[in-house]
GROMACS .gro file of C-alpha atoms in nm:
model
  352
    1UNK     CA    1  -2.428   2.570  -1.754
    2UNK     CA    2  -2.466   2.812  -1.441
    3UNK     CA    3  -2.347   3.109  -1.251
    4UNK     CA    4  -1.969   3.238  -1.319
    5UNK     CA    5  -1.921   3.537  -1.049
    6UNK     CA    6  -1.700   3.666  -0.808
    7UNK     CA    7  -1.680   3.467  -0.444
    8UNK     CA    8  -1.714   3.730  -0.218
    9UNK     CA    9  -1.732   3.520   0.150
   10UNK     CA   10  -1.445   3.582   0.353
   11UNK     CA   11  -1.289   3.469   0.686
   12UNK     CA   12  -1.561   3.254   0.797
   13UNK     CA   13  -1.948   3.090   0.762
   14UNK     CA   14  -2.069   2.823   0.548
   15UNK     CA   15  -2.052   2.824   0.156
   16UNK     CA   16  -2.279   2.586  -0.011
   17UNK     CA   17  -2.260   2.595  -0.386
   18UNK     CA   18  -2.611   2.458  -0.473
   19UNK     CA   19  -2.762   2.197  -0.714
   20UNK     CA   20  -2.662   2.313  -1.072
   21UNK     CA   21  -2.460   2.611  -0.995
   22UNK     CA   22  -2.113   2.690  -1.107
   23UNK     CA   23  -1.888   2.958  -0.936
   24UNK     CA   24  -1.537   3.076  -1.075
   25UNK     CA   25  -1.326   3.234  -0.741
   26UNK     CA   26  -1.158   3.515  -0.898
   27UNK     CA   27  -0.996   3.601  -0.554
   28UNK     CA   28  -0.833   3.433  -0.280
   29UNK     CA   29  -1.046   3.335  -0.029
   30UNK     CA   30  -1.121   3.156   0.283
   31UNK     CA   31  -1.452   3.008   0.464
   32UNK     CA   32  -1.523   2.773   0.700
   33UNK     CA   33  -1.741   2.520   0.541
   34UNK     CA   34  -1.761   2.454   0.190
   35UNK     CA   35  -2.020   2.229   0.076
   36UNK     CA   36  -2.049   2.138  -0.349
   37UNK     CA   37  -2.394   2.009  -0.462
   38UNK     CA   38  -2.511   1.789  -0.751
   39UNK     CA   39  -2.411   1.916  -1.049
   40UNK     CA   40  -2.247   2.202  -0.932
   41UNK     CA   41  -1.866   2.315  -0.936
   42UNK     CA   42  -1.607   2.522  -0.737
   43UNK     CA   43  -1.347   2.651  -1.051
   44UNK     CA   44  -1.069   2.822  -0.982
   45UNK     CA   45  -0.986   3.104  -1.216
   46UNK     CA   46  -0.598   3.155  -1.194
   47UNK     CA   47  -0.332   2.947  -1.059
   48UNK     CA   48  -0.207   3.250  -0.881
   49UNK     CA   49  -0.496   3.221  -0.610
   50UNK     CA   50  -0.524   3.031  -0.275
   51UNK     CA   51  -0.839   2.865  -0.157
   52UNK     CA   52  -0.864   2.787   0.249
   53UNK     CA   53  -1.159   2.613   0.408
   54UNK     CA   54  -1.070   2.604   0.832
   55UNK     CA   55  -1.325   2.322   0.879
   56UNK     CA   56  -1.420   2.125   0.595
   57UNK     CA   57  -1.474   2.053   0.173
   58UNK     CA   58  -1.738   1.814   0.140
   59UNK     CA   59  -1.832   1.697  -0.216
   60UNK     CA   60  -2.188   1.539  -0.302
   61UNK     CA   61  -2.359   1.369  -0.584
   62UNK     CA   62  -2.195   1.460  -0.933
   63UNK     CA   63  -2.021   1.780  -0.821
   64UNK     CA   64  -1.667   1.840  -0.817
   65UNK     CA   65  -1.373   2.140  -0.799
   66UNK     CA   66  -1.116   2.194  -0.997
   67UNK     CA   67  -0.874   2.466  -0.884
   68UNK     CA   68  -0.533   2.516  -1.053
   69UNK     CA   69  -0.424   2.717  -0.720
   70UNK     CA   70  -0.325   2.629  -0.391
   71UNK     CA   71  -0.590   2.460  -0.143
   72UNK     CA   72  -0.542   2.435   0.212
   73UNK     CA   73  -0.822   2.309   0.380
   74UNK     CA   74  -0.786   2.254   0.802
   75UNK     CA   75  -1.004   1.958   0.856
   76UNK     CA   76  -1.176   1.721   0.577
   77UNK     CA   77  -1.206   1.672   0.246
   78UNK     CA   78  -1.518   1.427   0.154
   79UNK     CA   79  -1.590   1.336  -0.194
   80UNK     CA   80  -1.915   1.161  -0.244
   81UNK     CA   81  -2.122   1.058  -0.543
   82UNK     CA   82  -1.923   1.016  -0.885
   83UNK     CA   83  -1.789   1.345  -0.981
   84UNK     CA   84  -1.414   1.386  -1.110
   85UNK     CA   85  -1.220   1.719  -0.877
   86UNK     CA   86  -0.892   1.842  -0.968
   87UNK     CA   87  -0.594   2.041  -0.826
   88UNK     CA   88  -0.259   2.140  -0.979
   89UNK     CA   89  -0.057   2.303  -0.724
   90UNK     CA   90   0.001   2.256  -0.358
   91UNK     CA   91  -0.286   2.047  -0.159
   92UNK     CA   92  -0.254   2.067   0.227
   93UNK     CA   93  -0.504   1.856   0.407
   94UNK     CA   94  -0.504   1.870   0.801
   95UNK     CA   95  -0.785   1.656   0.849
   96UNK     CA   96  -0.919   1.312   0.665
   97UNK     CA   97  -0.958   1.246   0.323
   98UNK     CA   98  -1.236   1.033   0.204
   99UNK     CA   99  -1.284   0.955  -0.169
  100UNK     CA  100  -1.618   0.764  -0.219
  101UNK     CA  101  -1.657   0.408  -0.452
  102UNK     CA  102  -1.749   0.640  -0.779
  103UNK     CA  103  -1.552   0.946  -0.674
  104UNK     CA  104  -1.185   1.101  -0.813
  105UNK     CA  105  -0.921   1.325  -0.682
  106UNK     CA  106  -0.629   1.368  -0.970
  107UNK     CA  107  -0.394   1.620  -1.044
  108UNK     CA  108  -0.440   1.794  -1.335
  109UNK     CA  109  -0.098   1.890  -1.373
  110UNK     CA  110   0.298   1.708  -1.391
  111UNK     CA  111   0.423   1.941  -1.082
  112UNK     CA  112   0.652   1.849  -0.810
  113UNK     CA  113   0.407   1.977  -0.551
  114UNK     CA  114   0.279   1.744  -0.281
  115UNK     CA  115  -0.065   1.597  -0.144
  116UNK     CA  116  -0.043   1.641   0.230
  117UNK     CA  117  -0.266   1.453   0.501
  118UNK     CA  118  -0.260   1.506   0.808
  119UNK     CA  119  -0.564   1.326   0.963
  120UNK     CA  120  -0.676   0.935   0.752
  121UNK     CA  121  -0.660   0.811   0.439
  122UNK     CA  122  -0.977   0.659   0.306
  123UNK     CA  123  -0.991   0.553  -0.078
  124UNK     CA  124  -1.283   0.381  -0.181
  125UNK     CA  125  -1.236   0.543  -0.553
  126UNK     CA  126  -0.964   0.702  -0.719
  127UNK     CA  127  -0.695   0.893  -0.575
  128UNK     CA  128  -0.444   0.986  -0.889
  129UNK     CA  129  -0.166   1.200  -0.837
  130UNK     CA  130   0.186   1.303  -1.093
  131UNK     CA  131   0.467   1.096  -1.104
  132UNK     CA  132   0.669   1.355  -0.940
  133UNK     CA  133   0.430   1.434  -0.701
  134UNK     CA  134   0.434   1.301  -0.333
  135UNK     CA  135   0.104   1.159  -0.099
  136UNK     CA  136   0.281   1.274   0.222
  137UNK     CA  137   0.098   1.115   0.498
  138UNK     CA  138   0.226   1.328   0.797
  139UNK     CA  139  -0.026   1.293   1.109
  140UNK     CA  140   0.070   1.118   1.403
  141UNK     CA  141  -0.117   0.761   1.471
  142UNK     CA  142  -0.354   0.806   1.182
  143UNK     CA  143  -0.532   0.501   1.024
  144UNK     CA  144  -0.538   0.381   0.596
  145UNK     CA  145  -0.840   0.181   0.432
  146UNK     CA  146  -1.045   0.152   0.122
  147UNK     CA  147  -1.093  -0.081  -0.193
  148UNK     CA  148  -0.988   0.152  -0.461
  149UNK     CA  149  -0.686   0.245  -0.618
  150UNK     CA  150  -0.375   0.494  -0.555
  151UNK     CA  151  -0.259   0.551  -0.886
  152UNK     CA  152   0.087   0.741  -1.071
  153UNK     CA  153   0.173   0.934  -0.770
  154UNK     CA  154   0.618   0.889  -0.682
  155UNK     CA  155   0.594   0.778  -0.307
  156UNK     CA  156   0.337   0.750  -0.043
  157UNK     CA  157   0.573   0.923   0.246
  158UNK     CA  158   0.520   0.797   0.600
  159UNK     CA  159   0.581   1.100   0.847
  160UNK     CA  160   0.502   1.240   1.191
  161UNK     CA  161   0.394   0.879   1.339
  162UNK     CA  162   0.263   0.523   1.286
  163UNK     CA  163   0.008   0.420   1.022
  164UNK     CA  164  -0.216   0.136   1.050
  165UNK     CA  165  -0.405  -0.055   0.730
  166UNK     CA  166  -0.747  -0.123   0.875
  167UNK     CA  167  -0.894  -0.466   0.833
  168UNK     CA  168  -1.139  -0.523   0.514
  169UNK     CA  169  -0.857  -0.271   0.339
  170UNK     CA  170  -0.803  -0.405  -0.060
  171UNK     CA  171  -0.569  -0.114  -0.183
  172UNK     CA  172  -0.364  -0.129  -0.460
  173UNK     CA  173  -0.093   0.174  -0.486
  174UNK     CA  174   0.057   0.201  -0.801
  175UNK     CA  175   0.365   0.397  -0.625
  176UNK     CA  176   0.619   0.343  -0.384
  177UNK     CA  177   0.660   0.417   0.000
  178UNK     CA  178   0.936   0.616   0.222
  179UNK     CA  179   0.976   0.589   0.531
  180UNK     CA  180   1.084   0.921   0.718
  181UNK     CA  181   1.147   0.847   1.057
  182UNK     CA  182   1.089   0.549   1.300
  183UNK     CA  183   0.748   0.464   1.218
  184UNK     CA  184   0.554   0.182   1.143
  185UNK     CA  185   0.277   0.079   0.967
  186UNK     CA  186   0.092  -0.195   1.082
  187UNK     CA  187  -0.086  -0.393   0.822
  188UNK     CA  188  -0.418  -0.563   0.881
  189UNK     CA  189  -0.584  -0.587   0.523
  190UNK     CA  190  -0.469  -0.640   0.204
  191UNK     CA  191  -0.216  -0.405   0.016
  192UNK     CA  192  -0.067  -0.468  -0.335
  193UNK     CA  193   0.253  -0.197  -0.361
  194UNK     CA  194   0.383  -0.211  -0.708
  195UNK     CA  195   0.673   0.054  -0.643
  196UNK     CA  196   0.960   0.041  -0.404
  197UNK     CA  197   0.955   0.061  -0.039
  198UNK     CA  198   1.238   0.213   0.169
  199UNK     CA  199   1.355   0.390   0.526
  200UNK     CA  200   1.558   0.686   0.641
  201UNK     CA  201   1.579   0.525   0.998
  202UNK     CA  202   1.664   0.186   1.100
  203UNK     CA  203   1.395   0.142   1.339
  204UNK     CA  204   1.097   0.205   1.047
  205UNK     CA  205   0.894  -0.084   1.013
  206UNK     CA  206   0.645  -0.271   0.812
  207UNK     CA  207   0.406  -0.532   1.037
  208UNK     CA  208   0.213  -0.783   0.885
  209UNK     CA  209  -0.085  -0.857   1.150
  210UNK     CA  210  -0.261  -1.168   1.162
  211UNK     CA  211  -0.429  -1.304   0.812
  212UNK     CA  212  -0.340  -0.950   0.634
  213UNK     CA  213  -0.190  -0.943   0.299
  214UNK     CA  214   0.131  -0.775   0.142
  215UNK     CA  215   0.218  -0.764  -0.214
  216UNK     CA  216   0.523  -0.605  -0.322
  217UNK     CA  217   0.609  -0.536  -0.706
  218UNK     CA  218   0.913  -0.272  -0.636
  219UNK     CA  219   1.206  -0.323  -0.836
  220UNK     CA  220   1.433  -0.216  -0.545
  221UNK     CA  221   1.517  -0.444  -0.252
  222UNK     CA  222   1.242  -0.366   0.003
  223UNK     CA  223   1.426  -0.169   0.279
  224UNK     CA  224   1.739  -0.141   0.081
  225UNK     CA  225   1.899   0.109   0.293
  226UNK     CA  226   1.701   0.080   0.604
  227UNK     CA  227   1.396  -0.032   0.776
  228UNK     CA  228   1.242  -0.419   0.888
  229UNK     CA  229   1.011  -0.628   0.781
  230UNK     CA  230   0.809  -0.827   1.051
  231UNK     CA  231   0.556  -1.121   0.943
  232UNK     CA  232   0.543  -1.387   1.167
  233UNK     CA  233   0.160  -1.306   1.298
  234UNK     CA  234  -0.027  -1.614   1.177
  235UNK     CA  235  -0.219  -1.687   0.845
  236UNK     CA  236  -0.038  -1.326   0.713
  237UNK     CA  237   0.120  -1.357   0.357
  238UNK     CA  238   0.418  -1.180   0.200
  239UNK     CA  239   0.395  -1.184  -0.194
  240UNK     CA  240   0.717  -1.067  -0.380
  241UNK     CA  241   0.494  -0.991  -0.709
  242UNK     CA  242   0.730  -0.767  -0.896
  243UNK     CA  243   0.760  -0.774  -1.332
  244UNK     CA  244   1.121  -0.756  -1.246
  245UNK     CA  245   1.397  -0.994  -1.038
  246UNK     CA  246   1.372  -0.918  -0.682
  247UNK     CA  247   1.584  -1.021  -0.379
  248UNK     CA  248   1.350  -1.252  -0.088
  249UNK     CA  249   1.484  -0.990   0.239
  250UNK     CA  250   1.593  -1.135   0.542
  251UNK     CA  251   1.274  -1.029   0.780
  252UNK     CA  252   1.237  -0.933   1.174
  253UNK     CA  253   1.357  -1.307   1.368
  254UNK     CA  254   1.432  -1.451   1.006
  255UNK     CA  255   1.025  -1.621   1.016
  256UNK     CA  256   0.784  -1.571   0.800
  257UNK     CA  257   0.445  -1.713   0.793
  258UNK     CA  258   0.292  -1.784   0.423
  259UNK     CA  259   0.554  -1.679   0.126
  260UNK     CA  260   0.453  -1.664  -0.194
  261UNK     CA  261   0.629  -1.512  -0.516
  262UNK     CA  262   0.456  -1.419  -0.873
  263UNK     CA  263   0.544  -1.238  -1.084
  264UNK     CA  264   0.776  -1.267  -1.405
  265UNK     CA  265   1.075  -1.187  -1.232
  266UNK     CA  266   1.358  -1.431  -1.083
  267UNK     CA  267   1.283  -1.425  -0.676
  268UNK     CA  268   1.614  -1.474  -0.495
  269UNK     CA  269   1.656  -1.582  -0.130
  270UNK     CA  270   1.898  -1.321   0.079
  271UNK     CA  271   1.925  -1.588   0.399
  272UNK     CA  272   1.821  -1.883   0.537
  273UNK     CA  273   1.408  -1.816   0.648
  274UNK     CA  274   1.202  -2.044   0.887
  275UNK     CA  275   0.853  -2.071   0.721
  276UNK     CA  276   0.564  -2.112   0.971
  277UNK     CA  277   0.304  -2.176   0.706
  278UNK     CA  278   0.305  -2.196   0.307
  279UNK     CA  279   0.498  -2.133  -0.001
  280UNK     CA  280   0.327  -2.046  -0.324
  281UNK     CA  281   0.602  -2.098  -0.637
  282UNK     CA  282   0.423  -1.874  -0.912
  283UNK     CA  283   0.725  -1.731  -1.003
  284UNK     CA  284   1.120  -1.838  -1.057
  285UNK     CA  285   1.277  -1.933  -0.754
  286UNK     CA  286   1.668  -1.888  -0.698
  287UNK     CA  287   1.746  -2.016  -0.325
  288UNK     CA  288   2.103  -1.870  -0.355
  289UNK     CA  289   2.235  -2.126  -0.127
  290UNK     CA  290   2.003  -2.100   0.147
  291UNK     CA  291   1.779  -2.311   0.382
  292UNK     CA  292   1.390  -2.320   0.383
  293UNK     CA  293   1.284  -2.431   0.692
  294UNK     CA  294   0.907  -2.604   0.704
  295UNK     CA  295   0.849  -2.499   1.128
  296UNK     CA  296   0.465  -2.470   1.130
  297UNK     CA  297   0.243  -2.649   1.363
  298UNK     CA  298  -0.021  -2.682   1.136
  299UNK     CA  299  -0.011  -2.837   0.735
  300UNK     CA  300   0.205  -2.675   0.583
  301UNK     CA  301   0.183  -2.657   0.189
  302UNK     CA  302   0.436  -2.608  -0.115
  303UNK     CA  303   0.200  -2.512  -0.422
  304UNK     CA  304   0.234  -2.293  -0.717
  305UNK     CA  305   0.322  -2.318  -1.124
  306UNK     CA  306   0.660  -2.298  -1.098
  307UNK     CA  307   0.806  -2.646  -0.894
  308UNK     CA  308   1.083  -2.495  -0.704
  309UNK     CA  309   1.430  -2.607  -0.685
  310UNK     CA  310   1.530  -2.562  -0.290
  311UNK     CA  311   1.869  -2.604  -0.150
  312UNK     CA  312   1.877  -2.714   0.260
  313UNK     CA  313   1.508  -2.804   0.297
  314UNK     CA  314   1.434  -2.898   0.695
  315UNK     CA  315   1.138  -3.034   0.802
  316UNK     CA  316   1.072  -2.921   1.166
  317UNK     CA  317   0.692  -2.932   1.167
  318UNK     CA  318   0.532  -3.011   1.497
  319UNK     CA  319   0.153  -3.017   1.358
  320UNK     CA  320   0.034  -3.283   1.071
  321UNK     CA  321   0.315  -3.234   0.843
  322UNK     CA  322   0.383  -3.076   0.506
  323UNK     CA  323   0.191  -3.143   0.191
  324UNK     CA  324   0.327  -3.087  -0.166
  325UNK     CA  325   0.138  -2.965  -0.432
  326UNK     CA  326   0.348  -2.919  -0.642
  327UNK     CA  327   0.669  -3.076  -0.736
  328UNK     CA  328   0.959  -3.008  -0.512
  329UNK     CA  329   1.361  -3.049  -0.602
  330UNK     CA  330   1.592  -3.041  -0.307
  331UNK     CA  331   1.986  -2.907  -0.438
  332UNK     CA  332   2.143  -3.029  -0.102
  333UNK     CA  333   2.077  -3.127   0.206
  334UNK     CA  334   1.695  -3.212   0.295
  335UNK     CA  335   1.658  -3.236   0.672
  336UNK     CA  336   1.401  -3.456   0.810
  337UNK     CA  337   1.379  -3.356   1.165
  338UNK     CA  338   1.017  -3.379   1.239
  339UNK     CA  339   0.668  -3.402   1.118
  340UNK     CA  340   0.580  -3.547   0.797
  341UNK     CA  341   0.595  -3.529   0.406
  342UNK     CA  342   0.282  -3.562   0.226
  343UNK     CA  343   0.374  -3.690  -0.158
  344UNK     CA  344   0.167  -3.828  -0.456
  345UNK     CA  345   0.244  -3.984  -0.791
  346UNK     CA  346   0.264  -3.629  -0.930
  347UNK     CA  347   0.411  -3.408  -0.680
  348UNK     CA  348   0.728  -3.585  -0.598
  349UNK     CA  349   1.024  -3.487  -0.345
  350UNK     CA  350   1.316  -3.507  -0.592
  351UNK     CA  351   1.684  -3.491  -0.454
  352UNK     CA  352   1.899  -3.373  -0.761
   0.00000   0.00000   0.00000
């Protein structure tokens, strides 16, 4: 199965572990460049030693590392083709992380050690950390994308500066987020969170830019102790997705653009919203005593599987109107201030 020797290279030059080979470190060492071929292996021999690259690990083909040790590596980590790499104990990344379409990063191990990054976050495979482990994102300005998955890992930890989801971004995260500090992320793709999301500071944030997509599946009230969400940028959608009840939060200037709730939980409204484009009823809908307000200027739609029972529902629409799609029941007050109310013989505006 290959080589098993001692890695003697030390305090600088390029390592490149070549096509077949495997190579145990039984020492603590550090290069500049390491560079794992196909079907060959960096293995760690003790937990006890400490790996550091000062440039770069770069992964191709079917390789892979495992290393039950620490690994501090002071710019990137690429991992290319479809091999599986492991770590254990503490990971410090200064640079980017890149996991290609075929390609994993887990941790082998149920320590409370964390996954640092300090430059992006690109996951295009699998990135699977413990469930006491942290993903501590802590560079400053640093960008997130990728159409794979984030999977088991406690929190993704916003630190050290503002995040942005790049457009084309499909990333589900099967975790939940902190917030430490006053940063934002700003969200232009598609991210479905399925843990909590909260904020040591008042002033973190969560944008939704225009068209992106948020779903969120925590079982805590999103910012419960601090921290705003903003989602007024047009065609953007905030889905409260969550297996369990969840609370509808108040967001930045009380608008939000499309709402939609799924789920098998009971989705209660917190305060009186102004909707700017549509709601999606997929899910149990308690409005808590609280007004809907329909203030697009463009069709506005009520859809879903679930025909919602609203409470004060004002039209204020100043484009073509509102269609329903679904049946609609209106506990109180229905306001018709402007625009119009698209009905059929099926989906009917009920007052109850």
């Amino acid at each position: 199965n290959g080589s098993s020797c001692s890695w003697q290279p030390n305090g600088g030059g390029v390592a490149v572990i070549d096509t077949g080979t495997i190579i145990t470190m039984n020492n603590s060492r550090m290069v500049d460049v390491v560079e794992v071929r196909k079907d060959a292996a960096l293995i760690g021999a003790s937990a006890n030693l400490l790996f550091t690259a000062n440039a770069g690990l770069y992964i191709f083909d079917n390789g892979y590392f495992n290393f039950p040790g620490d690994i501090d590596v002071k710019g990137n980590v690429t991992l290319n083709g479809n091999g599986i790499s492991r770590f254990q104990k503490n990971f410090n990344i200064d640079g980017d992380l890149f996991i290609a379409s075929n390609a994993k990063l887990l941790n082998a191990t149920s320590s409370s050690l964390d996954l640092t990054i300090g430059g992006n976050l690109s996951i295009y495979g699998i990135l699977q950390d413990a469930a006491t482990n942290n993903i501590v994102l802590d560079g400053g300005n640093t960008s997130i994308k990728g159409t794979g998955s984030i999977l088991n890992a406690r929190n993704i930890v916003i630190k050290n500066g503002d995040k942005t989801v790049e457009p084309a971004t499909d990333l589900y995260i099967e975790s939940g987020m902190q917030f430490l500090g006053p940063y934002t992320v700003y969200n232009y793709g598609k991210i479905n969170l399925r843990g909590s999301m909260d904020a040591s500071d008042p002033e973190a944030a969560w944008i939704n830019e225009i068209n992106s997509f948020f779903s969120y599946g925590g079982g805590i009230t999103m910012f419960r102790t601090n921290g705003l969400l903003e989602a007024i940028a047009h065609g953007n959608t905030i889905s409260y997705s969550g297996i369990t009840d969840q609370s509808i939060i108040l967001s930045e200037f009380v608008h939000y653009y499309n709402l939609m709730l799924e789920g098998s939980g009971l989705k209660t409204l917190l305060s009186n919203v102004h909707l700017h484009g549509n709601f999606t009823a997929n899910a149990r809908f308690a409005h808590n005593n609280k007004a809907i307000n329909f203030h697009g200027d463009e069709m506005q739609y009520i859809s879903g599987t679930v025909p919602p029972t609203l409470y004060d529902m004002n039209m204020i629409n100043s484009g073509p109107g509102l269609t329903l799609q679904t049946p609609v029941f209106v506990d109180h007050n229905l306001g018709l201030i402007n625009g119009k109310i698209f009905t059929s013989t099926v989906n009917l505006l009920t007052k109850v």
